[in-house]
XYZ file of C-alpha atoms in Angstrom:
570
model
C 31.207 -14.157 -84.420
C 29.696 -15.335 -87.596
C 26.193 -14.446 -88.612
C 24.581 -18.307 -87.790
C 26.273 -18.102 -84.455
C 24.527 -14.343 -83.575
C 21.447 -15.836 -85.119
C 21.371 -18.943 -82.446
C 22.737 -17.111 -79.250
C 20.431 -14.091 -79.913
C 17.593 -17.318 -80.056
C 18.804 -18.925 -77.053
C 18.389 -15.363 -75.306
C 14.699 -14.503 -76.480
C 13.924 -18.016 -74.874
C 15.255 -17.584 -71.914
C 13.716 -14.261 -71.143
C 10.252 -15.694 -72.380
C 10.825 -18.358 -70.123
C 12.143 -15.918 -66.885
C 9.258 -13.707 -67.884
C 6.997 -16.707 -67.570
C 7.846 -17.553 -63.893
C 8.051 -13.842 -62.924
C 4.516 -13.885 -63.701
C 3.957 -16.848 -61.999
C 0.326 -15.944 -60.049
C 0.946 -16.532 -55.998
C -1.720 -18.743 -54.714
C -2.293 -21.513 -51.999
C -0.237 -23.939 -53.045
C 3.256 -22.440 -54.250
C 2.954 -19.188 -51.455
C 2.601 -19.397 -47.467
C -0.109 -16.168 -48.069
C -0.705 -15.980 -44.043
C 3.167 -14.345 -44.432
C 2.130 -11.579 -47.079
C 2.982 -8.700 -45.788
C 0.294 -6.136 -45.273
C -0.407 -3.022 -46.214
C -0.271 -1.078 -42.753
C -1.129 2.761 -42.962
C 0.827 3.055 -39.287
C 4.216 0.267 -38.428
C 3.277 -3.116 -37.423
C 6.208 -4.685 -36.497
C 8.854 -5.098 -33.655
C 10.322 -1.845 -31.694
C 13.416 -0.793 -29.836
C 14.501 1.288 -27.357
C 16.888 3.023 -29.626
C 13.953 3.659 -31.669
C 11.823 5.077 -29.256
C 14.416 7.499 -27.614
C 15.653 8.639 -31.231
C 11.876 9.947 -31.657
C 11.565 11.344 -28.342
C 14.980 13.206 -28.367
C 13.982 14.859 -31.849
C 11.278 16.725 -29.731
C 13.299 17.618 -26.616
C 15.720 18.933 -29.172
C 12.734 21.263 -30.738
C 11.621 22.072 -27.508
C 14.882 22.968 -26.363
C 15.685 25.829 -29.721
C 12.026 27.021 -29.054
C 11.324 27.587 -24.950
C 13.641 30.338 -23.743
C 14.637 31.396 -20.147
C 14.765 34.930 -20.479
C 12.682 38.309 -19.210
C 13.187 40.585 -22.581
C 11.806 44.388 -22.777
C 8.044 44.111 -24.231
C 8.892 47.109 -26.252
C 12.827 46.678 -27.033
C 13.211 43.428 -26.858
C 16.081 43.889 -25.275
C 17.293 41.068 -22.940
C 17.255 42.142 -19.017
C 19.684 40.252 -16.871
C 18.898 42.593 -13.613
C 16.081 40.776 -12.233
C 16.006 43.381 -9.054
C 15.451 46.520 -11.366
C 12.535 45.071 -13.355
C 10.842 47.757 -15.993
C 7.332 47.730 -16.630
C 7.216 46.091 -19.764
C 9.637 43.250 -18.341
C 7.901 39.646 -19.751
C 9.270 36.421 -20.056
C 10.720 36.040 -23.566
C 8.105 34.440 -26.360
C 9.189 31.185 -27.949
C 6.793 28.505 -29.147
C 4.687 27.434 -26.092
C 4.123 29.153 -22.777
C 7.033 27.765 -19.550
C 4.279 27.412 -17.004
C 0.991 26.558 -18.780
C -0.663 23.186 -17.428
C 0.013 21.225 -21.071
C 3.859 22.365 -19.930
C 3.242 21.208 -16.617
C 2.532 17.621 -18.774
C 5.286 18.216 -20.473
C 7.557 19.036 -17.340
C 6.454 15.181 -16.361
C 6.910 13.513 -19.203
C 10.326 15.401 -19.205
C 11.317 13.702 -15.742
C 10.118 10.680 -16.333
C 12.217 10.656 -19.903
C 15.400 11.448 -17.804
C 14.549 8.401 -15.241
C 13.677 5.905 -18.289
C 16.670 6.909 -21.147
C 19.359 7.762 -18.376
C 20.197 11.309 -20.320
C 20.366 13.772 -17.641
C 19.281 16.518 -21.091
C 15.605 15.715 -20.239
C 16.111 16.753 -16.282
C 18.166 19.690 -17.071
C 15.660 20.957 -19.730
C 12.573 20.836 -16.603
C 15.417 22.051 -13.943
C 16.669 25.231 -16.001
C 13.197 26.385 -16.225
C 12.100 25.628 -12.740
C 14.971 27.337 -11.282
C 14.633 30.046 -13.917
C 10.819 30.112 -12.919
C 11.742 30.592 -9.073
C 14.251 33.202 -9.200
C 11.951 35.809 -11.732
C 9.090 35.297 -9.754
C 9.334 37.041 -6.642
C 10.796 40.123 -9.003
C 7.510 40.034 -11.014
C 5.341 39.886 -7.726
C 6.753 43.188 -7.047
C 5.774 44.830 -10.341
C 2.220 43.317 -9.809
C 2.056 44.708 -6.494
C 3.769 48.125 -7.893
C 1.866 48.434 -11.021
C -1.238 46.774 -10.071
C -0.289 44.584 -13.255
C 2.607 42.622 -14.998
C 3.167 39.981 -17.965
C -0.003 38.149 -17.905
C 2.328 34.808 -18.413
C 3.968 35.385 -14.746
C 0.246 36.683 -13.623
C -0.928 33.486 -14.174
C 1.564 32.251 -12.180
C 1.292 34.731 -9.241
C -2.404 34.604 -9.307
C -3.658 31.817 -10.563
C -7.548 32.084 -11.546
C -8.310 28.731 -12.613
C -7.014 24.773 -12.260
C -5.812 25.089 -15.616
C -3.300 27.639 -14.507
C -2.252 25.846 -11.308
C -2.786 21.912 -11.026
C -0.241 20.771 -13.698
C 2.269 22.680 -13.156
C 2.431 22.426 -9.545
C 2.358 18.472 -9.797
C 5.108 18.818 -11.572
C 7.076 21.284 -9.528
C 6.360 18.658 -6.577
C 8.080 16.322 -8.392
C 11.217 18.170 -9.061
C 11.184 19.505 -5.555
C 11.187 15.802 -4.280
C 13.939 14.345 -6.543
C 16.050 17.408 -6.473
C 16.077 19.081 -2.595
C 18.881 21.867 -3.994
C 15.655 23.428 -5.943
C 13.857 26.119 -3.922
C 10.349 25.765 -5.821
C 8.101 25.854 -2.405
C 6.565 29.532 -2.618
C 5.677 28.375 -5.760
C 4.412 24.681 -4.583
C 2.627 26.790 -1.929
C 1.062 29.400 -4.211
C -0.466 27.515 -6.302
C -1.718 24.406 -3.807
C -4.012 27.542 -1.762
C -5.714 28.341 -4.853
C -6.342 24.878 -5.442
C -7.735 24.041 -1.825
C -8.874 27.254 -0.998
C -9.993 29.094 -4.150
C -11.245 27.239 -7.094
C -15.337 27.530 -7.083
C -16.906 23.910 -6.137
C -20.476 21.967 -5.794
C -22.124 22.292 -2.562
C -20.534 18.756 -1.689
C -16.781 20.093 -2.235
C -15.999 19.137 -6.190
C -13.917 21.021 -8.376
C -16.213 23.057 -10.871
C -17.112 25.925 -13.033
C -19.965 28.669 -13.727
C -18.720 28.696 -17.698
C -20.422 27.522 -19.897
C -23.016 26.827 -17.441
C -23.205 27.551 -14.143
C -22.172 24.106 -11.772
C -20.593 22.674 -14.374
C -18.186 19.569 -14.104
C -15.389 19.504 -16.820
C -13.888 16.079 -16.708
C -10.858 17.732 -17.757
C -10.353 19.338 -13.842
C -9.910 15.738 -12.675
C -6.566 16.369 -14.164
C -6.253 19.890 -13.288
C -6.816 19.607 -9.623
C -6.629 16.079 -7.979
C -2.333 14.941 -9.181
C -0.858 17.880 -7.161
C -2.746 17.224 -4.361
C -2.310 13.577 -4.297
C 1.533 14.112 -5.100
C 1.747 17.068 -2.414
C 1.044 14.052 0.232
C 4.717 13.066 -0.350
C 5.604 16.280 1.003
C 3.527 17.024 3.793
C 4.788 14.721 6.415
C 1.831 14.609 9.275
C -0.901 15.216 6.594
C -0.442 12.303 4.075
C -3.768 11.112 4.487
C -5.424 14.435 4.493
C -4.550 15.320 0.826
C -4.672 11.670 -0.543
C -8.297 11.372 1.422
C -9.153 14.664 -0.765
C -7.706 13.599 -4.053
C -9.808 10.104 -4.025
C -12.750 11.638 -2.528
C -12.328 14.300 -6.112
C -12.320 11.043 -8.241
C -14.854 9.497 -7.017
C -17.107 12.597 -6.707
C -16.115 12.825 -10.312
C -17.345 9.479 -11.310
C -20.084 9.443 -9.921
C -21.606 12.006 -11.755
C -18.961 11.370 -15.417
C -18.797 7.786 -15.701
C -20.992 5.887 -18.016
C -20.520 1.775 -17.259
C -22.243 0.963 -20.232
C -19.912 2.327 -22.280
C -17.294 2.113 -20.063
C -16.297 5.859 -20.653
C -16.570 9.158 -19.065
C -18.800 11.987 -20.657
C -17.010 15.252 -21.028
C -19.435 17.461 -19.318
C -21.802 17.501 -16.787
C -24.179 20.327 -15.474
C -25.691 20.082 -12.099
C -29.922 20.082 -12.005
C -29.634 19.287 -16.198
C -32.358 16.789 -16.771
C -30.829 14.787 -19.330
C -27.204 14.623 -20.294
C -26.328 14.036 -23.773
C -23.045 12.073 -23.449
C -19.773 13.085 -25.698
C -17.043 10.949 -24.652
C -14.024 13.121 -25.688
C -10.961 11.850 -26.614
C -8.179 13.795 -24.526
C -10.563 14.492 -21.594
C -11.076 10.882 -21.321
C -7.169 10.750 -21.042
C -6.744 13.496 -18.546
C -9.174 11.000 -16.115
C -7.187 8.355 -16.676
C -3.761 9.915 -16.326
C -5.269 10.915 -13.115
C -5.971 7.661 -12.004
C -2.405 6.567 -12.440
C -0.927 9.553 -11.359
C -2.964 8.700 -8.103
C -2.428 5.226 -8.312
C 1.597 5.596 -8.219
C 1.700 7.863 -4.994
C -1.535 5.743 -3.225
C -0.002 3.268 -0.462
C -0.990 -0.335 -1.613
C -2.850 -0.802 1.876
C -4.921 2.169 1.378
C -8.739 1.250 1.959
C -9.442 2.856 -1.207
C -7.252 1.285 -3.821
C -9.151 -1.664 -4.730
C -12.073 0.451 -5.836
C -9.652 3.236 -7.604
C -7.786 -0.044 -9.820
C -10.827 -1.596 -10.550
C -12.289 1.871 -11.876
C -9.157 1.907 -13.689
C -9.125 -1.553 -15.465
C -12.758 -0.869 -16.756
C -11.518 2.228 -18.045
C -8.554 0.630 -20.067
C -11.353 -2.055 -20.841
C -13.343 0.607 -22.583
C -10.883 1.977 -24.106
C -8.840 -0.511 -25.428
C -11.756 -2.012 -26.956
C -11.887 1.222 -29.386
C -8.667 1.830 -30.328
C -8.626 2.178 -34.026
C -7.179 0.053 -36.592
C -4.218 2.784 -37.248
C -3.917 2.393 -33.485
C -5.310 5.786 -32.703
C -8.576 6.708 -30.778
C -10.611 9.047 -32.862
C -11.613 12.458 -31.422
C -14.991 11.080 -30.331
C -14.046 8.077 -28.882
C -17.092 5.713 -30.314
C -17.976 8.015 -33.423
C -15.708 6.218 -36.168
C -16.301 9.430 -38.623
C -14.550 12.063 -35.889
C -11.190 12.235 -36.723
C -8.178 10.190 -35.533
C -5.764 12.439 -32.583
C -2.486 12.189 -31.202
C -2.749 13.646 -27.626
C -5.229 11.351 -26.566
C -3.683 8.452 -27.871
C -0.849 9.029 -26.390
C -1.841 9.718 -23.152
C -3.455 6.045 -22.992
C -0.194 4.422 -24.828
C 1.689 6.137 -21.401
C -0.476 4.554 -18.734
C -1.507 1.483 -20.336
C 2.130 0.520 -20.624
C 3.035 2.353 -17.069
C 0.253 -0.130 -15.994
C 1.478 -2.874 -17.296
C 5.199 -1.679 -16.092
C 3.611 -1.469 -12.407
C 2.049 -4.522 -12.659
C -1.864 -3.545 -12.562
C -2.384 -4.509 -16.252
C -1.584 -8.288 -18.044
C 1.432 -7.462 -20.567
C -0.294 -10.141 -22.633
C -3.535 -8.400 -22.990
C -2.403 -4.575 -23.075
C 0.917 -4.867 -24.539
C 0.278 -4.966 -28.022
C -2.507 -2.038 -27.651
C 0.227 0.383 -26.043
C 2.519 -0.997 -29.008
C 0.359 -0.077 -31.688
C -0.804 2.891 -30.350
C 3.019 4.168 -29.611
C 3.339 3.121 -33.846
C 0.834 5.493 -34.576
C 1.946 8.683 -32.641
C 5.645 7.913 -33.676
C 4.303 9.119 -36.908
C 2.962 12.051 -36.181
C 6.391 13.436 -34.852
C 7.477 15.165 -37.884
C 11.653 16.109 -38.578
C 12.031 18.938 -37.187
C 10.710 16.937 -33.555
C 6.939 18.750 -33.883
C 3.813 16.998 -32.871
C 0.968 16.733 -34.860
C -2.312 15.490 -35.421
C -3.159 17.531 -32.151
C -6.809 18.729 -31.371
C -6.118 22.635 -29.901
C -8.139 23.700 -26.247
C -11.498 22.630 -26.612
C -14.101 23.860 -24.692
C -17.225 21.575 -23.744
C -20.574 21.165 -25.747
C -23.415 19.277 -25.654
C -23.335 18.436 -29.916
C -21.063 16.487 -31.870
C -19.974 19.346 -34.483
C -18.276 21.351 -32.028
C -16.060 17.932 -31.215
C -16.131 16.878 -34.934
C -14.450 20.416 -36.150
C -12.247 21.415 -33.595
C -8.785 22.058 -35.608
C -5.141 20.316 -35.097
C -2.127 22.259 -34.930
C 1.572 21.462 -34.390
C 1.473 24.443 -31.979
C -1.503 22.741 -29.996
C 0.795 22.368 -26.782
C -1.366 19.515 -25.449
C 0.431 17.170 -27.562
C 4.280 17.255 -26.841
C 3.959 16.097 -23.026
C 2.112 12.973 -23.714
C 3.909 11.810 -26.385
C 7.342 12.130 -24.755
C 5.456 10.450 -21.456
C 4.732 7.721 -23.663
C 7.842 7.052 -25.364
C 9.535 7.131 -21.808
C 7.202 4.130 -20.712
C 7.447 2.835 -24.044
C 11.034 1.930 -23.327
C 10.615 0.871 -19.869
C 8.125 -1.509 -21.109
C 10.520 -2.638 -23.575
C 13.349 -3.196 -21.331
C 11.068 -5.373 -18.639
C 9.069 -7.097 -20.884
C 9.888 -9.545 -23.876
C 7.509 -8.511 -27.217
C 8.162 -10.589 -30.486
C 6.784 -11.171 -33.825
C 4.654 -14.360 -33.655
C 2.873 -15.397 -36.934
C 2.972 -11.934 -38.260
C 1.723 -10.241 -34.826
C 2.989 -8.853 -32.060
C 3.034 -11.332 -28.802
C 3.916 -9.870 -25.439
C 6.172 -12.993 -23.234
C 6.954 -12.779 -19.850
C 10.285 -14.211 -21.153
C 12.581 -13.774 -23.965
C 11.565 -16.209 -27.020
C 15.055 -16.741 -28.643
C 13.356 -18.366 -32.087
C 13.659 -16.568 -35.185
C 11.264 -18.627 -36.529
C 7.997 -16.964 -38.055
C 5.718 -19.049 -35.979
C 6.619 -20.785 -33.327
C 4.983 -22.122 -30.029
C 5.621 -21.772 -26.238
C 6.482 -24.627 -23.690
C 3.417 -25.285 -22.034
C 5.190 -26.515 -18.605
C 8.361 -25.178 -16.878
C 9.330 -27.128 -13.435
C 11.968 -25.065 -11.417
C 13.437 -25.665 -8.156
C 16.056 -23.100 -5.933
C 17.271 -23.112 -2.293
C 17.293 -19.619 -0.335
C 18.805 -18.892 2.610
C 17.178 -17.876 6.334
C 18.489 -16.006 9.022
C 18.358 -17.984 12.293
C 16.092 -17.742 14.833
C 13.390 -16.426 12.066
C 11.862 -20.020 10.924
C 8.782 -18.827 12.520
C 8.494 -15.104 11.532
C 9.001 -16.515 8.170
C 6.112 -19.458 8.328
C 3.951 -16.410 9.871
C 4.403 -13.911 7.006
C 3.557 -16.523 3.984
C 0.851 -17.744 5.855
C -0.922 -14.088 5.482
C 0.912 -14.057 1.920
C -0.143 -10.397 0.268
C -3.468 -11.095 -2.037
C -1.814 -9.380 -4.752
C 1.459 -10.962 -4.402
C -0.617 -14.237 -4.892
C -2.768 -12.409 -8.148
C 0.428 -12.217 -9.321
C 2.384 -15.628 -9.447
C -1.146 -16.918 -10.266
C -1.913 -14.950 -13.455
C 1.753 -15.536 -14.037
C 1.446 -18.756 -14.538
C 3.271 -20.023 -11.071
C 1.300 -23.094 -9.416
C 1.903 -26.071 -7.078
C 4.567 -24.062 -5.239
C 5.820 -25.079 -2.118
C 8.772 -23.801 0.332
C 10.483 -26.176 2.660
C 12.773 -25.715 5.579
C 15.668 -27.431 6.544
C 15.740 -26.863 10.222
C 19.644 -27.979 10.015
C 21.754 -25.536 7.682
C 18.509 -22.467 8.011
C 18.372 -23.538 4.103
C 14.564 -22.754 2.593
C 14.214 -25.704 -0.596
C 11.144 -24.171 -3.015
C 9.889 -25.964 -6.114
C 7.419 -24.404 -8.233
C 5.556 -25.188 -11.640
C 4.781 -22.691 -14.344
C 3.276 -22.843 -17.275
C 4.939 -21.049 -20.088
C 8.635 -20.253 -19.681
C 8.681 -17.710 -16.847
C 8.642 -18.301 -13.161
C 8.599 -16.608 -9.926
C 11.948 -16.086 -10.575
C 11.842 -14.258 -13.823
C 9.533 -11.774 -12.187
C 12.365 -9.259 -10.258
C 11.349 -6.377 -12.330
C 7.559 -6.470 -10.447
C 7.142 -3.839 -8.081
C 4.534 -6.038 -5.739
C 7.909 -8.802 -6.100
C 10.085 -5.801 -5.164
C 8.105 -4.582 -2.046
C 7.543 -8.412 -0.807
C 11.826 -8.586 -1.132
C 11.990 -5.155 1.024
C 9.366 -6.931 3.333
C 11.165 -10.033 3.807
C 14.541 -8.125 3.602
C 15.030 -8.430 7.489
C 15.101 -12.188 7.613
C 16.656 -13.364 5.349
C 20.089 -13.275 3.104
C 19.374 -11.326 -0.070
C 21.413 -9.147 -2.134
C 22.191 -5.135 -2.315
C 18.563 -4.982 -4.138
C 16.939 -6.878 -1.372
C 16.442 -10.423 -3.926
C 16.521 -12.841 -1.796
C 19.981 -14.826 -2.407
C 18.841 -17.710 -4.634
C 20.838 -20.841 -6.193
C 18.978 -23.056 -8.793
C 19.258 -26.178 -8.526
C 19.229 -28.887 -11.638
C 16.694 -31.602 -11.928
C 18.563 -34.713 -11.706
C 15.446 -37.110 -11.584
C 11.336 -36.771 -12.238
C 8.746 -38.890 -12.282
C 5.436 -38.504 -13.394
């Protein structure tokens, strides 16, 4: 290459990085950039989520949990590892890991755990709550004998034994009941049993039968023993055969006892604390106790009976609480500490515990997806964070006692040790997936949209039909036209609720008295109609209702065939 040739090529290449720098530094505005698809700058995710996703965080804590809770009665002194449960010395104590096996946040956990192992399919989430149960069962009676013997033991199985509080009994039983009914080969009733007398029978109350306390004053109401005390006795219903209504009459007459005195409409909250014959009552709406009332309320909810004379009042006391709730959900999607003080700090075990029954609301069909999905979304983005590598939790506030200032609130600390925080979280990523699998979020002009059916666009924006026309035949048994005719006629209200808010209208079912055939034809608006709603549990009870009279398949769906519009006109 000669020296006028370098000269010109080395010219040609100064002006064509001038001229590349010049459109690099092209300035974005209005005309040459679609800004409304900038990315922002989130602190939390913002964007669409998987199952995978979901189970890959939860699994990273079952795996902690599972390194760092032991089953095994070590030598207080040797800490030598004692196999020979009949020949217990008197320094015999459960073996010290990371978190205590039977205190009422591992009673949360032990749900969460269950309810994991129902949602994901992986039987690792039941065996982690069975080996303990069972592990649980078998020591006890062993330590009851060195309590009676020594006239003391490891305080960790004396709280069990002897249980002095809710805290040491309500959780943990719930969750026992639970086991016990999905898994009959478990043998967990002297414990069921132990703990539901000194919840009925023991704990101090008001005059008027609520659960209370004489610390810090005396009479005092925590909010947090709505939690403590009224699931196991709810849930111990499904055991007690004759006496279903007894225990389920208690546990609503607790929350409503509760609310009476707690619940603040204006604010749509509960106050922490309450102290009976206290003239005024400064109101602190704490985060996590306002999630133990509402994990109550579902908890409730799931075992009530959906003709029980009390359920309309207990779900509408439950909507207003989502209402107030939702409506202060941060913009990291966390609730702070304080739930209306902005400047309290943001916390992971509350929001949690709303991301789990928001979107086991919405899964059970109380709550709109539309409305409440993308709250539960966000808020699941925001505690995914906090669930460091090694499968900790943090951003947890530790046991909190109850005050009548905001410092005490304002300072409590967070620890990844703070036990109150690994039950929620895996709760919520269970439902978290569940809602996933029934329902159909998607991006939509840069935010998340919850559809009652799957949008297949990958466009960025994009709109819904607004009309869907469907029609389907079904079949009848004969000699049923009139059962049939009789049962729409009293068609369940929230059956009806349901196609309505759906979006189902002008439906109409037609007989042909000739081949038993039922014709229906239906409008919707959107993309989803009664037929897209299977995964409804009101849809689900109305198939086991009508199971009897019609054809339907193994899952009790009625046997349907669609039929293709051939003609319409307007």
């Amino acid at each position: 290459m000669n020296i006028k040739t370098f000269y010109l090529t080395g010219t040609l290449l100064l002006l064509s990085i001038g001229t590349y720098a010049q459109k690099k530094k092209e300035t974005i505005n209005d005309s040459n950039t679609p800004l409304h698809l900038l990315q922002p700058e989130y602190k939390v995710p913002y964007k669409a989520l998987s199952t995978t996703e979901v189970k890959t965080d939860i699994d990273r804590i079952l795996r902690y949990l599972e390194k760092t809770t032991h089953t095994r009665v070590v030598s207080e002194k040797t800490g030598k590892v004692i196999t020979d449960y009949s020949n217990l010395p008197a320094d015999a104590q459960l073996e010290r890991g990371a978190f205590r096996l039977a205190s009422y946040e591992w009673g949360v956990t032990y749900s969460a755990m269950m309810a994991a192992a129902e949602a994901t399919g992986d039987a690792a989430y039941m065996k982690y709550v069975t080996d303990r149960f069972k592990f649980l069962a078998e020591v006890a009676p062993h330590f009851r004998n060195l309590l009676e013997k020594n006239g003391t033991t490891d305080p960790q199985m004396k709280q069990i034994l002897t249980p002095h509080a809710l805290d040491d009994a309500g959780a943990v039983c719930a969750a026992m009941i639970k086991a016990q009914l999905q898994d009959k080969s478990l043998n967990l009733y002297p414990l069921i049993d132990n703990y539901l007398d000194f919840i009925l029978n023991k704990e101090y109350r008001l005059a008027d039968g609520t659960f209370a306390r004489i610390r810090p004053q005396l009479n005092t109401l925590w909010l947090d023993d709505m939690f403590m005390g009224v699931p196991p006795v709810a849930w111990y219903s499904r055991m007690a055969d004759k006496e279903q209504s007894k225990y389920l009459a208690e546990a609503v007459r607790q929350i409503f006892q509760f609310a009476e005195r707690m619940w603040v409409p204006e604010k749509k909250l509960f106050r922490h604390g309450w102290v009976e014959g206290m003239g005024d009552h400064p109101a602190f709406f704490w985060g996590r106790a306002n999630g133990w009332a509402l994990l109550t309320m579902t908890e409730v909810l799931d075992v009530m009976p959906t003709n029980h004379p009390q359920r309309e009042k207990l779900m509408n006391l439950f909507r207003e609480h989502v209402r107030g709730l939702a409506a202060l959900q941060s913009g990291e999607g966390f609730w702070h500490q304080l739930l209306d003080r902005n400047d309290s700090y943001l916390e992971t075990s509350a929001t949690a515990i709303y991301v789990y029954c928001i979107s086991h609301a919405i899964n059970q069909g109380w709550l709109d997806a539309m409305a409440y999905g993308p709250v539960a979304q966000l808020g699941w983005h925001a505690v995914s964070t906090q669930i460091n590598a090694e499968g900790q939790v943090e951003g947890t506030c530790v046991g909190t006692g109850m005050a009548f200032d905001p410092a005490f609130y304002y300072y409590r600390p967070v620890n990844v040790y703070a036990a109150h925080g690994y039950g929620p979280v895996i709760w919520a990523g269970a439902e978290m997936i569940n809602l996933l699998n029934k329902q159909h979020p998607k991006m939509n002009d840069s935010a998340i949209q919850y559809y009652r059916t799957e949008q297949k666009t990958q466009a960025p924006i994009f709109s819904v039909s607004i009309m869907k026309r469907e029609a389907f035949k079904m079949f009848l048994k004969p000699g049923f036209e009139k059962e049939y005719e009789k049962r729409h006629a009293a068609i369940w209200p929230e059956l009806k609720k349901m196609l309505s808010d759906g979006g189902v209208y002008d439906y109409s079912i037609y007989w042909d008295r000739d081949t038993n055939i039922l014709f229906a034809c239906q409008k919707a608006r959107g993309e989803e109609s009664s037929q897209d709603m299977g995964a409804n549990p009101i849809v689900q009870k109305w198939w086991d209702y009508m199971a009897d009279i019609m054809e339907v398949n193994p899952d009790n769906s009625p046997v349907t065939i669609p039929l293709p519009e051939v003609f319409h006109m307007e």
